[in-house]
GROMACS .gro file of C-alpha atoms in nm:
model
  204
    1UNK     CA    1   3.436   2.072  -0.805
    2UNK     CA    2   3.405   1.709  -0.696
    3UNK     CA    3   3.036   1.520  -0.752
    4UNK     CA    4   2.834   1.485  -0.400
    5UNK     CA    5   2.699   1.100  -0.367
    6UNK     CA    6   2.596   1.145   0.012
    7UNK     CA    7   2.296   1.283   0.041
    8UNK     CA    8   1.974   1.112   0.275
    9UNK     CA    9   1.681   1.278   0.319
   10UNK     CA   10   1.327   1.185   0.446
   11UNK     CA   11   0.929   1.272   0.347
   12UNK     CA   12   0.930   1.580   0.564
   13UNK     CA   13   1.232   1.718   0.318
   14UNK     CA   14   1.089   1.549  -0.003
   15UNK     CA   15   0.782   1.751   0.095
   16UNK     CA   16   0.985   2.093   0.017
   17UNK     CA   17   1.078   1.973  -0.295
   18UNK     CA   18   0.755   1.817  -0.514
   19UNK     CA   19   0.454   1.911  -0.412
   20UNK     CA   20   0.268   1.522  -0.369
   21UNK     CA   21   0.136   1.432  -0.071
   22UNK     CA   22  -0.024   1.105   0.098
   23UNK     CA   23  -0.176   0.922  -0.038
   24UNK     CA   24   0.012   1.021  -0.397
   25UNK     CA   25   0.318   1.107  -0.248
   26UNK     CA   26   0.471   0.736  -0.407
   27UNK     CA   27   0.923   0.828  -0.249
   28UNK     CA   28   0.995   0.751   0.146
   29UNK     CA   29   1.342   0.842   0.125
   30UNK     CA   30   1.618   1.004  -0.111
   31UNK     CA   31   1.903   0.772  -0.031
   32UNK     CA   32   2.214   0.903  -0.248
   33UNK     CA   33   2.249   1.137  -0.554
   34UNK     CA   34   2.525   1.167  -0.781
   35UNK     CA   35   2.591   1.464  -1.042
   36UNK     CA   36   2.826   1.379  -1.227
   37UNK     CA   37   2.719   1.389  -1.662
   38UNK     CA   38   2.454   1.154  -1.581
   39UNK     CA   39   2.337   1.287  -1.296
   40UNK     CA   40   2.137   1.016  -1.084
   41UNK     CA   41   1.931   0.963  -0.811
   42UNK     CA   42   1.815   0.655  -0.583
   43UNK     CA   43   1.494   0.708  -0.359
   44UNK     CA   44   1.260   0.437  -0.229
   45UNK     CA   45   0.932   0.387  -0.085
   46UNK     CA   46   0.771   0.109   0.159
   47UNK     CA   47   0.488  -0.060   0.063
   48UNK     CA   48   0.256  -0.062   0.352
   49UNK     CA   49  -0.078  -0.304   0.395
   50UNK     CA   50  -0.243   0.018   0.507
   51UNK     CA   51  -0.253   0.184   0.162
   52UNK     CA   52  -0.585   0.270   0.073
   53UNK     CA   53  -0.546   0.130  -0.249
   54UNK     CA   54  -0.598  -0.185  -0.165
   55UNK     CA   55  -0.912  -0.160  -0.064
   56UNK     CA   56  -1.032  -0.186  -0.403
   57UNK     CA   57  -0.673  -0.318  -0.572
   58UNK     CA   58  -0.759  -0.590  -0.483
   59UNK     CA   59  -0.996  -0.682  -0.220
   60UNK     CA   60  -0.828  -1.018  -0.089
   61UNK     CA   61  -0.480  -0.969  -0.269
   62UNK     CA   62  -0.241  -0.666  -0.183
   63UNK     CA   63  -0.109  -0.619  -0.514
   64UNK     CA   64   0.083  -0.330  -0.573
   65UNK     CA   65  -0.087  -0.103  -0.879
   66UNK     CA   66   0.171  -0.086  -1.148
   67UNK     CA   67   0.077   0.274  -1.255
   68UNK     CA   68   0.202   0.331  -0.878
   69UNK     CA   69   0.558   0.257  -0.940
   70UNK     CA   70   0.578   0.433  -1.240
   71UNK     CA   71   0.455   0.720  -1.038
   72UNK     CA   72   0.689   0.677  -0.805
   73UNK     CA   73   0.941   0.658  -1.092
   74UNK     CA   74   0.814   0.989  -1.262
   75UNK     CA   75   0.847   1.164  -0.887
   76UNK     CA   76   1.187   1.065  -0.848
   77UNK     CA   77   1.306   1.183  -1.166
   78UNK     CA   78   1.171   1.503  -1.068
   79UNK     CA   79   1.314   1.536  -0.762
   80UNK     CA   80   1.697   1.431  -0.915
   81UNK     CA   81   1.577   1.729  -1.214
   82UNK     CA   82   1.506   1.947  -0.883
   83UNK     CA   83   1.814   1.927  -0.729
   84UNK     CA   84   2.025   1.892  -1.018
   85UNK     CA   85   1.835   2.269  -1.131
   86UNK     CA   86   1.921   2.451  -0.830
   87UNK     CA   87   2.280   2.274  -0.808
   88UNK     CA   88   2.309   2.440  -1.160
   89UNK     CA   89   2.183   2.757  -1.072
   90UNK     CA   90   2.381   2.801  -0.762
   91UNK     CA   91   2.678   2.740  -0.952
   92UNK     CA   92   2.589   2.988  -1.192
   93UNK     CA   93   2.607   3.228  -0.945
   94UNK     CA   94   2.988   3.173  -0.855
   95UNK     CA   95   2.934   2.953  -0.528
   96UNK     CA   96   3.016   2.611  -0.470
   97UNK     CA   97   2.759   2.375  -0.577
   98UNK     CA   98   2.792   2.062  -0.306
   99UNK     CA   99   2.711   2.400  -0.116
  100UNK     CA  100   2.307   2.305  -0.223
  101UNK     CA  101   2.384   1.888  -0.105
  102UNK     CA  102   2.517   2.029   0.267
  103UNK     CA  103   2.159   2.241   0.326
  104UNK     CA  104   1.964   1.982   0.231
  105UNK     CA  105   2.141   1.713   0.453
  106UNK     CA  106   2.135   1.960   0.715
  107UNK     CA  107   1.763   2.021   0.689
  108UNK     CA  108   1.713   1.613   0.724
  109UNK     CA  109   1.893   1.643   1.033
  110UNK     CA  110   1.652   1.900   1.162
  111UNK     CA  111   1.375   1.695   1.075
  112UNK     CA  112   1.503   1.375   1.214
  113UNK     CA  113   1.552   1.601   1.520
  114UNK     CA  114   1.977   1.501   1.538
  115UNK     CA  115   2.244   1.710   1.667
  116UNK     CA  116   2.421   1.918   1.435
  117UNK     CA  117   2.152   2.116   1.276
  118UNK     CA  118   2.243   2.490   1.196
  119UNK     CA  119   1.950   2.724   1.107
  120UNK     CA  120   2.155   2.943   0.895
  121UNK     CA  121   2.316   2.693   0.669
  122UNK     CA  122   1.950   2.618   0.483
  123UNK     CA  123   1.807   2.933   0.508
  124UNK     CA  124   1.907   3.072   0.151
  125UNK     CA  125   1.759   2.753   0.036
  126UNK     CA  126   1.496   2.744   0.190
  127UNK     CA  127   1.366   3.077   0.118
  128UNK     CA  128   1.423   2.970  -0.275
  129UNK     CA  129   1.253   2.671  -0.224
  130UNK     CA  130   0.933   2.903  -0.128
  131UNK     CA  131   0.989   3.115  -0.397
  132UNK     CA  132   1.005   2.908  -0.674
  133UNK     CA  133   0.751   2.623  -0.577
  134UNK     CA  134   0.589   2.668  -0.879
  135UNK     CA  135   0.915   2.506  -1.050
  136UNK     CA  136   0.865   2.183  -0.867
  137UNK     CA  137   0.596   2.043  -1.076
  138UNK     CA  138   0.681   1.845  -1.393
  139UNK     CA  139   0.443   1.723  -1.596
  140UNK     CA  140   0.516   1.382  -1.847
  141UNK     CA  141   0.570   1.390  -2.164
  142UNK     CA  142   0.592   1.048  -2.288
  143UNK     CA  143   0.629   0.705  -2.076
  144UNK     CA  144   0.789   0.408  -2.194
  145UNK     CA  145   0.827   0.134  -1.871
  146UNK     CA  146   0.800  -0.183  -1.879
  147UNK     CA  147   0.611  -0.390  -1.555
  148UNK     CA  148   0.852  -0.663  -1.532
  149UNK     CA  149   0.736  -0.840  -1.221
  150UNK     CA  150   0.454  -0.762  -0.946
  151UNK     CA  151   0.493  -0.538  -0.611
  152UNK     CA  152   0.301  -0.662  -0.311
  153UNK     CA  153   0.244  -0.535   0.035
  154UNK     CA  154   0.492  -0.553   0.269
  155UNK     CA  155   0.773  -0.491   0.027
  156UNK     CA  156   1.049  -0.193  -0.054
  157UNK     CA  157   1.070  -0.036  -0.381
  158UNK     CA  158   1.402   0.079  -0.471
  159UNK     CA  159   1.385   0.318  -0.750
  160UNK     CA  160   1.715   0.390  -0.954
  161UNK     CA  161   1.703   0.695  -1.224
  162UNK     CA  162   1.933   0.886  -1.428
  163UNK     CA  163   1.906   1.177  -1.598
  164UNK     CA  164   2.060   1.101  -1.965
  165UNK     CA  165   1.968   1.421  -2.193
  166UNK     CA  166   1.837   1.765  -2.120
  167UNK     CA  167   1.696   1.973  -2.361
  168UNK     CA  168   1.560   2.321  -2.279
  169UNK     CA  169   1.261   2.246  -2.105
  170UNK     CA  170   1.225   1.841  -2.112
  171UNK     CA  171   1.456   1.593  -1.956
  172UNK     CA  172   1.523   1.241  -1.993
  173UNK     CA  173   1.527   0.998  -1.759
  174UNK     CA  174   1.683   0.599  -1.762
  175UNK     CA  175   1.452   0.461  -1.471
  176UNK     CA  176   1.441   0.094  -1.291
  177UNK     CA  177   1.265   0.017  -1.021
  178UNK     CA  178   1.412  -0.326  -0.800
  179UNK     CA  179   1.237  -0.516  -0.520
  180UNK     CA  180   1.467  -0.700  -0.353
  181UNK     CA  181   1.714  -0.691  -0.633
  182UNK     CA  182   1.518  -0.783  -0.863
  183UNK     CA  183   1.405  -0.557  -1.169
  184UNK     CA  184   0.990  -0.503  -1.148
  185UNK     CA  185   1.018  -0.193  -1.357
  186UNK     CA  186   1.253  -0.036  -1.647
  187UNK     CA  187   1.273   0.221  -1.913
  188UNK     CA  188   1.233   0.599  -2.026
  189UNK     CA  189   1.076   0.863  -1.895
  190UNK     CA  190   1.062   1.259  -2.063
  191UNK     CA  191   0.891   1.520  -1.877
  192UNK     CA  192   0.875   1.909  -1.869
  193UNK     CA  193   1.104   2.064  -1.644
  194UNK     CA  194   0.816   2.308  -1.489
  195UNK     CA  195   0.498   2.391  -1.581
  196UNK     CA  196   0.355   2.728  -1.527
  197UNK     CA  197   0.140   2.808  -1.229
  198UNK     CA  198  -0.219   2.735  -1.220
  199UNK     CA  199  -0.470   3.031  -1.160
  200UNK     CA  200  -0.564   3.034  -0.794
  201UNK     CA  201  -0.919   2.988  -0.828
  202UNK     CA  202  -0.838   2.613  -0.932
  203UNK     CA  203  -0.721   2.576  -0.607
  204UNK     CA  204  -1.066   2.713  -0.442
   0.00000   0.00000   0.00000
């Protein structure tokens, strides 16, 4: 089977995947993913002078927090352990992996509201995707990033990660985060797989 590297998808897609949303939902856009042994993922997100952060971080100065963009760090690692899962799982099951990288490209399209879109191509995943929600939320383990420069309004985070040991239920992740090229953010990143699902009463 050959490695998929094409794959763009938007927030409305992202949304089916991890459960964040505005104003903690810290990736814009998946822009490719590789499998490969080290699987890996790039995402990004825009930094907007409308976040309501920076009403209070700081009043007079839009600087980026730096707990932000190793948030947004920790949710792309779990969106590259996401799709690598049910890329593994599929395969498992005797079909075609890449099979997992043409719904979700095909969803985007649906979203973005281009020709091309077929129903039926997404709906097994889709329906899993409901089913297993619960398996979308990581939770850290241990955190190891250094802030290497500061984020300000107005710019694009790229984040790069790559997933370089998995072990039963944590992962490890390789993580930078780049502004323009330039590295603000680097380092290591474990987390859980999947936690189990809260009671509902936690939920109201």
């Amino acid at each position: 089977m050959k490695t998929s590297s094409r794959l763009s998808l938007g927030a409305d897609v992202i949304n089916l995947l991890i459960p964040h949303r505005r104003p903690f939902s810290m990736v814009d856009v998946i822009e490719s993913y590789e499998r490969g042994p080290r699987p890996t993922l790039r995402a990004a997100r825009h930094v907007s002078a409308n976040e309501p952060v920076f009403e209070g971080h700081f009043p007079g100065l839009h600087l980026w927090p730096g707990v932000y963009t190793i948030e947004g760090l920790g949710q792309s690692s779990n969106l590259l352990g996401i799709i690598a899962a049910y890329q593994d799982a599929w395969e498992a099951k005797g079909h075609d992996p890449n099979d997992v990288i043409e719904a979700l490209q095909n969803l985007a399209l649906g979203y973005r509201l281009q020709p091309g879109y077929k129903p039926e191509v997404s709906a097994a995943l889709i329906e899993s995707l409901k089913a297993h929600s619960n398996l979308h939320v990581g939770m850290s383990a241990s955190v190891d990033v250094k802030l290497l420069q500061p984020v300000f309004a107005g710019q694009r985070i790229e984040y790069i990660v790559s997933q370089s040991h998995l072990m039963e239920n944590l992962a490890r992740y390789e993580v930078e985060a780049r502004v323009e090229g330039r590295t603000v953010a680097k380092g290591v990143m474990t987390s859980t797989r999947s936690i189990p699902p809260l009671p509902a009463p936690i939920f109201g």
